[in-house]
CSV table of C-alpha atoms in Angstrom, one decimal:
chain,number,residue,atom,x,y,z
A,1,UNK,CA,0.0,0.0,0.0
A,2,UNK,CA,2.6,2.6,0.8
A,3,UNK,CA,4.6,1.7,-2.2
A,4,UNK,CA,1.5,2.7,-4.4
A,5,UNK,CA,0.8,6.0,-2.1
A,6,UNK,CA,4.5,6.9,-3.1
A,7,UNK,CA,4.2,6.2,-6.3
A,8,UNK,CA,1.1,8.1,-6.7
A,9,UNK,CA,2.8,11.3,-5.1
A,10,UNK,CA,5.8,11.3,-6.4
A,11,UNK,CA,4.1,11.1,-9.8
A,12,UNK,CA,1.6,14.0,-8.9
A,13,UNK,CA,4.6,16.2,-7.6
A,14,UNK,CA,5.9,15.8,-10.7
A,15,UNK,CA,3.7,17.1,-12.3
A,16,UNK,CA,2.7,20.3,-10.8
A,17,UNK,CA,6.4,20.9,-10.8
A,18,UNK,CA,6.6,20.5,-14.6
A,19,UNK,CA,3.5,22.6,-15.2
A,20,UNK,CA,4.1,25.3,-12.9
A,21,UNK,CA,8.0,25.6,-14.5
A,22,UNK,CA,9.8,24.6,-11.2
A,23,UNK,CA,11.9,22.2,-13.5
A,24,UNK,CA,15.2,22.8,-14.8
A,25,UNK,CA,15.3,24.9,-18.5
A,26,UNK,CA,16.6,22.3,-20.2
A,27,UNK,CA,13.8,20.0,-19.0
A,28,UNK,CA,11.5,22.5,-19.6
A,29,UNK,CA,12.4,24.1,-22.7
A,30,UNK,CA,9.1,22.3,-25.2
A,31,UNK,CA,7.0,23.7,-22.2
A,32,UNK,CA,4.7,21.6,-20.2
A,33,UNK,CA,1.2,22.1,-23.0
A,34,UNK,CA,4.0,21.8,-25.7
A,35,UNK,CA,3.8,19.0,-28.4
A,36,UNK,CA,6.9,16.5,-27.1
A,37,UNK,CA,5.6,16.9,-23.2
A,38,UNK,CA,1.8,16.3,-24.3
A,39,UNK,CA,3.3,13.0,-26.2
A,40,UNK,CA,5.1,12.2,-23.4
A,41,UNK,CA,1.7,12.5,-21.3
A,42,UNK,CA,-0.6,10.7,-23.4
A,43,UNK,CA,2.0,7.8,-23.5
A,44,UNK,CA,2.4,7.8,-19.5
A,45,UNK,CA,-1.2,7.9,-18.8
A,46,UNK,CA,-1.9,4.9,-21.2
A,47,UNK,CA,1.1,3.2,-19.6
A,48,UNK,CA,-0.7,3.5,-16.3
A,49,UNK,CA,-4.2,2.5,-17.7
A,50,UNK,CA,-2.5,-0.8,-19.2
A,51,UNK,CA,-0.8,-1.5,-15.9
A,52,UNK,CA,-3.8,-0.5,-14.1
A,53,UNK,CA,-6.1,-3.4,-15.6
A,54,UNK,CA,-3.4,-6.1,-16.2
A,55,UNK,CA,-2.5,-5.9,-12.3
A,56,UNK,CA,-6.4,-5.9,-11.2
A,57,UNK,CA,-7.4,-8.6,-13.5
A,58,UNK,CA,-4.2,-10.7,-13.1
A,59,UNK,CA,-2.7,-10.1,-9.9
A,60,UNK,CA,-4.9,-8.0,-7.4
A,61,UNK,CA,-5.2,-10.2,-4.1
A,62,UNK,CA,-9.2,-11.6,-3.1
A,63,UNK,CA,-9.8,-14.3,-5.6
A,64,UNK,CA,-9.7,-17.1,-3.8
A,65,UNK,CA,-13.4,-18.4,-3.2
A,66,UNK,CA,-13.7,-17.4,0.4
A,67,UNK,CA,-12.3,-14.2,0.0
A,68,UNK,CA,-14.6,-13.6,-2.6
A,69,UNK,CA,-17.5,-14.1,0.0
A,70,UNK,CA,-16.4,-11.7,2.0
A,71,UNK,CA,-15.5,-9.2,-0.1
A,72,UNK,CA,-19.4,-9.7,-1.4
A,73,UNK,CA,-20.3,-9.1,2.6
A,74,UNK,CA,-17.8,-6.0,2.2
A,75,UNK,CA,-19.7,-4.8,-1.0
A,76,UNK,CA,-23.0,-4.8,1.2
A,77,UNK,CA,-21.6,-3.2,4.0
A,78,UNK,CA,-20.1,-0.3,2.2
A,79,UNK,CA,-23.4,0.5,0.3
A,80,UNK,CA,-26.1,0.1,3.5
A,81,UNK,CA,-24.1,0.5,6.6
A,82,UNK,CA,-20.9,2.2,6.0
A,83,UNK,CA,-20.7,4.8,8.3
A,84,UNK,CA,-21.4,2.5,11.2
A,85,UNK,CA,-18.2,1.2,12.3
A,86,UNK,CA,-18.9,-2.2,10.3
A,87,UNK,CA,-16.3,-0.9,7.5
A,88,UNK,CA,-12.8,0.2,8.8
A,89,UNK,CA,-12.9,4.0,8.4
A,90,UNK,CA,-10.3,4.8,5.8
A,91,UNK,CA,-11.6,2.2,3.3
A,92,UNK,CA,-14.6,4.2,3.5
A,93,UNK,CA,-12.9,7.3,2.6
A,94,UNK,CA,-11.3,5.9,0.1
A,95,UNK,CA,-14.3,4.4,-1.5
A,96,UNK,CA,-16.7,7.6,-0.5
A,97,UNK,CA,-13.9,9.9,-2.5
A,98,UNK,CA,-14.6,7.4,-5.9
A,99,UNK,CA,-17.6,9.7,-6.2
A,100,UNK,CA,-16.2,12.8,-5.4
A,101,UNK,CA,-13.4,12.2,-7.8
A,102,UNK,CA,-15.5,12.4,-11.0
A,103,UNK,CA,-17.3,15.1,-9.9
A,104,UNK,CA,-14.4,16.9,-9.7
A,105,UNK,CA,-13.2,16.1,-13.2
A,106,UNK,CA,-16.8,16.7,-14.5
A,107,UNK,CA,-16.1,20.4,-13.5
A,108,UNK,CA,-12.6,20.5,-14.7
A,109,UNK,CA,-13.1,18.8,-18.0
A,110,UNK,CA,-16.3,19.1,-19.4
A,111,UNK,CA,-16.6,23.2,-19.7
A,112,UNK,CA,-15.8,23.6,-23.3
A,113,UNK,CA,-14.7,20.0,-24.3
A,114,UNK,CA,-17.4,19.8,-26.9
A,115,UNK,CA,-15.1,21.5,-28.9
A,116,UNK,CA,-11.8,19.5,-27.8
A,117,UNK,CA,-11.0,16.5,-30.2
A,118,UNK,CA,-10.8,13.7,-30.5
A,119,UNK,CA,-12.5,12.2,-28.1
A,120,UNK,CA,-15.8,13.3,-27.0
A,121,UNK,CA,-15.4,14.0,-22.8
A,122,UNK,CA,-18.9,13.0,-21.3
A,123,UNK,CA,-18.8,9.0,-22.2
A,124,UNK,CA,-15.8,8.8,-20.3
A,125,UNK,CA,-16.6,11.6,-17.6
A,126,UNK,CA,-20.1,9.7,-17.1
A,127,UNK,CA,-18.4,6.3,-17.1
A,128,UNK,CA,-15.8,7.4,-14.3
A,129,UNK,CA,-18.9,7.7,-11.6
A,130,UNK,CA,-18.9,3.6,-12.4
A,131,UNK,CA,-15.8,3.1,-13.2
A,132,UNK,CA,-13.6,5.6,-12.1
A,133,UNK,CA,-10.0,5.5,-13.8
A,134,UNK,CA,-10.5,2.4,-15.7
A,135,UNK,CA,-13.1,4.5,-17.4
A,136,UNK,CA,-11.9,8.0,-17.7
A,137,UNK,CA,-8.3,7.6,-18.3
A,138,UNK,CA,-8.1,6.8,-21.9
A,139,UNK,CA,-9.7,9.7,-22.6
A,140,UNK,CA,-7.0,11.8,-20.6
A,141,UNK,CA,-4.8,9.7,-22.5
A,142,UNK,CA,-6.2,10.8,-26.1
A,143,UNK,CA,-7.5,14.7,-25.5
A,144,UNK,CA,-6.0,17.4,-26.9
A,145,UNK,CA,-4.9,20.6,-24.9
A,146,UNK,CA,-7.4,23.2,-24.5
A,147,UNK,CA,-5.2,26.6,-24.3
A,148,UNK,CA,-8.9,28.9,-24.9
A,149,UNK,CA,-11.6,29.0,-22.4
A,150,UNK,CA,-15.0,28.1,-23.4
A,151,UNK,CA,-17.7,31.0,-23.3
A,152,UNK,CA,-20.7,31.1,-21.2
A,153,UNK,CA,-22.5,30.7,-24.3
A,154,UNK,CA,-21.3,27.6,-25.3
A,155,UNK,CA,-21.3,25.9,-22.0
A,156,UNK,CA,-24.1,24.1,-21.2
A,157,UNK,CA,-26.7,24.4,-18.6
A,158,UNK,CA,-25.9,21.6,-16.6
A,159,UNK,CA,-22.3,22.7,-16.6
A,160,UNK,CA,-22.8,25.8,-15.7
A,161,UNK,CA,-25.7,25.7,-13.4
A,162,UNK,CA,-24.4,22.4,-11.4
A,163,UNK,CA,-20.6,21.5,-11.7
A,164,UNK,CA,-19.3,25.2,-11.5
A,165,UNK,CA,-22.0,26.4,-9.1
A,166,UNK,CA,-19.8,27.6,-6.0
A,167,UNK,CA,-22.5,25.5,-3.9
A,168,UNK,CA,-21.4,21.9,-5.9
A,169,UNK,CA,-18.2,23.1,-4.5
A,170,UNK,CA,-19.1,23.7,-0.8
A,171,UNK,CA,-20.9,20.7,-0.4
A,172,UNK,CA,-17.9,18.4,-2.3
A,173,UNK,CA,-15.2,20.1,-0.1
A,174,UNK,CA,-17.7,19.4,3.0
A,175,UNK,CA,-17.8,15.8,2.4
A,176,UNK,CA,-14.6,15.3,1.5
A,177,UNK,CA,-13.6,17.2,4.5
A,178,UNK,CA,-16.0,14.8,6.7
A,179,UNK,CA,-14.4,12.2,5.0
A,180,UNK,CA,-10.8,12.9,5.6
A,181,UNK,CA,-12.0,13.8,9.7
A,182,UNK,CA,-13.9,10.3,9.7
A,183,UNK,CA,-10.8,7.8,8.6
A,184,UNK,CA,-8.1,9.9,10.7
A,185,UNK,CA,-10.5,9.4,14.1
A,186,UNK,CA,-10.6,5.9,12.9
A,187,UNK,CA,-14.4,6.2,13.1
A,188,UNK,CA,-14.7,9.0,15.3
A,189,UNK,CA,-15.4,12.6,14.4
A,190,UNK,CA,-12.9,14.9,16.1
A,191,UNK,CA,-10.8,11.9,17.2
A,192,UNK,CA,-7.2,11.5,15.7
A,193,UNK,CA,-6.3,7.8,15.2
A,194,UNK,CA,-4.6,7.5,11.8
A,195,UNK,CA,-2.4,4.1,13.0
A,196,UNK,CA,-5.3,2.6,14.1
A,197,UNK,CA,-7.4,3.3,10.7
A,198,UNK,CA,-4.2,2.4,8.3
A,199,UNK,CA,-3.3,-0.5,10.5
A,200,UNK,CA,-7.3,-1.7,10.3
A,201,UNK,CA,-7.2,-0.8,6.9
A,202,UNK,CA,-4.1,-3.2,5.8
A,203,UNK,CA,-5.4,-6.8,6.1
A,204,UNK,CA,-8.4,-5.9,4.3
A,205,UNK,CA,-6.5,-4.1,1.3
A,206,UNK,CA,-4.3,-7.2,1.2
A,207,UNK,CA,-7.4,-9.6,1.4
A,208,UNK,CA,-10.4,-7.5,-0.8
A,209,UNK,CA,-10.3,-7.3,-4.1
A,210,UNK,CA,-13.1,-4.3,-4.0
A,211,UNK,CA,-10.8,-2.4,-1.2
A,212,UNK,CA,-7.1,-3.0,-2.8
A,213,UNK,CA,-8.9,-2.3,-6.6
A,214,UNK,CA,-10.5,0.7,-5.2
A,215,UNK,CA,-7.7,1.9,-3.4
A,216,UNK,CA,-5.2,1.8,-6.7
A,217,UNK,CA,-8.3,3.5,-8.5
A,218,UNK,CA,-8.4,6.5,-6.1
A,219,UNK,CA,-4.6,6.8,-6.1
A,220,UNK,CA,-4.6,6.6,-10.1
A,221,UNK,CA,-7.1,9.4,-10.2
A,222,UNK,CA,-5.2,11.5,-7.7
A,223,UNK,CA,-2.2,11.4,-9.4
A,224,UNK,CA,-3.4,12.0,-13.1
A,225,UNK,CA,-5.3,15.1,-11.6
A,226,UNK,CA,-2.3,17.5,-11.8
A,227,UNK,CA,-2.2,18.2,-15.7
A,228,UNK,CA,-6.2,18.7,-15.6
A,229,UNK,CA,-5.9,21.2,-13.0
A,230,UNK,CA,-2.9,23.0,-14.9
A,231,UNK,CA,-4.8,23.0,-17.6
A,232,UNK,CA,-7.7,24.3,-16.4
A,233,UNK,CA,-6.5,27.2,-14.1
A,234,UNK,CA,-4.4,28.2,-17.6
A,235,UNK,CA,-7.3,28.2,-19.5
A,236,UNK,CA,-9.4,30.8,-17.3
């Protein structure tokens, strides 16, 4: 687990530092949104993808048959009872965030992208809610950079109306925040017991598909989020 959660911030680090120019010049002389780096990107994120769904299909932990029964109990428990200390606490987050995730992409991605090529951003946008980075990440793989913003005109009302309305905002940074306070109180709101949530939350990442799956899909989304963000904040 901690060798993914380095991985996923070391690669997210690097990022932001290439995109805000905190890399050497000669590094840094095609530019971050210039044509070799965005090569460079769309090969790295399909990289990932690949490695993503060769490691959950062929060697993700949880297949044996009774770990598959309890990871159908886990299921259960994370969709009817999850706030009620049945499910260890930072699973929870983790699996909670898998909603807040595409949500935040919707509103970083969709605002102009009918006009992006060459691949349409609402299948893969709408299929991340299911499927999170499995679903979304070839398109971040194959879409072009958007240097323009989009004008209120062309932005749909959905878009406009719902993803950047300031109160979609509040209530996603509210949750997330409740969230985050939930798994470090192991459980307990205004409690701080990150040991006891991580250490809790171990044997089940090493023994549930759904948690250790879920957990690499979070991580994977975290860390391809730094050139959509760039991107964004440039384009406004």
């Amino acid at each position: 687990m901690m060798v993914f959660l380095r991985v996923a911030l070391l690669g997210s680090a690097a990022q932001l530092q290439r995109g805000l120019g905190l890399e050497p010049p000669s590094e840094a002389s095609d530019g971050f949104f210039g044509p070799k780096r965005w090569r460079i990107r769309t090969l790295a994120i399909a990289g990932t993808w690949i490695a993503l769904l060769a490691y959950s299909v062929l060697l993700a932990p949880g297949k044996s048959p009774d770990e598959r029964v309890a990871d159908q109990a886990l299921i259960q428990q994370i969709f009817t009872t999850p706030f009620d200390g049945s499910v260890n606490p930072l699973f929870c987050c983790i699996f909670n965030m898998l909603g807040i995730w595409p949500m935040i992409y919707a509103a970083t991605l969709l605002p102009g992208a009918d006009r992006q090529s060459p691949a349409p951003a609402l299948p893969f946008v709408a299929g991340s809610f299911f499927l999170g980075a499995f679903a979304l990440s070839p398109y971040l793989a194959l879409r072009e950079n958007r240097s323009v913003a989009g004008q209120s005109g062309e932005i749909d009302w959905a878009t406009a109306n719902i993803l950047e309305n300031r109160l979609t905002a509040v209530v996603l940074l509210a949750f997330a925040a409740y969230l985050a306070l939930f798994a470090v109180g192991n459980g307990a709101i205004g409690g701080f017991s990150p040991s006891e949530a991580l250490s809790g939350f171990m044997p089940v990442f090493g023994s549930s598909l759904t948690a250790h799956v879920s957990s690499l899909d979070f991580m994977v989304l975290w860390m391809l989020f730094g050139p959509v963000l760039l991107e964004d904040g440039r384009r406004r």
